[in-house]
Amino acid sequence: MVGRYSLPHCRRAASWRLLLFLIAGAAIRGTAQAPQPPPPLVSPEVTADNRVTFRFRDPNAKEVTLTLEGTTQPSPMQKDEQGVWSVTSGPLEPDFYGYSFVADGVSLIDPSNPLMKPNLLHTQSQVHVPGPASLSWELNDVPRGVIHRHF
C-alpha cells in the first residue's frame, strides 16, 4: 500500500491518464492538417519534335534563367501562379546537353533530374534528346553473345 491508495489503484489511474492523453493527442493531430507537399515536377520533358521543357520550382525567386549547352544566351524563364518557372527550347539536335538554372544569380542543378554531367568547373544537369538508332550513344536492340569461362 502506498499512502491512502493501493499499488494496483495507482497503476490503474496512471493507465487511464495515459489513455486520455493519447486520445487528446490524436484528436489534436486529426484537426490540424499538415501542409501537403507540392506535386513533383517533370523536368526536363522532351517532346516528339525534340523540344525540351525545363521546369524549376522557386516561388521566392525574382528572376530565373536557363543556361543550356550549345546556346549563346541564357533563356529567361516564366513563373506561374504555383511558383514554378518554365521555358521550352526550340527543336534540338539529338545529343546529350548540359544545363543549369540561374536563380537570382546563383547557378543550380535541376532537383527534378537525377542525370548529371560532371565537369571540373561545375556540375550540370543533363538531358538526352533521343535520335535515330544509328547514333553510337543510342541504346539498340542488338544480338548479344554469350560469355563462357573455362578453367
PDB file of C-alpha atoms in Angstrom, residues 56 58 63-65 67 100-109:
ATOM      1  CA  PHE A  56      12.111  24.713 -61.715  1.00  0.00           C
ATOM      2  CA  ASP A  58      11.232  28.511 -56.638  1.00  0.00           C
ATOM      3  CA  GLU A  63      14.461  36.010 -61.878  1.00  0.00           C
ATOM      4  CA  VAL A  64      15.368  32.554 -63.209  1.00  0.00           C
ATOM      5  CA  THR A  65      17.168  31.784 -66.451  1.00  0.00           C
ATOM      6  CA  THR A  67      21.766  28.054 -69.291  1.00  0.00           C
ATOM      7  CA  SER A 100      21.626  24.583 -65.219  1.00  0.00           C
ATOM      8  CA  PHE A 101      19.235  27.116 -63.764  1.00  0.00           C
ATOM      9  CA  VAL A 102      20.390  30.531 -62.591  1.00  0.00           C
ATOM     10  CA  ALA A 103      18.038  31.770 -59.864  1.00  0.00           C
ATOM     11  CA  ASP A 104      18.770  35.323 -58.729  1.00  0.00           C
ATOM     12  CA  GLY A 105      22.404  34.973 -59.821  1.00  0.00           C
ATOM     13  CA  VAL A 106      23.014  31.515 -58.274  1.00  0.00           C
ATOM     14  CA  SER A 107      23.717  28.598 -60.625  1.00  0.00           C
ATOM     15  CA  LEU A 108      21.761  25.470 -59.608  1.00  0.00           C
ATOM     16  CA  ILE A 109      21.269  21.935 -60.882  1.00  0.00           C
TER      17      ILE A 109
END
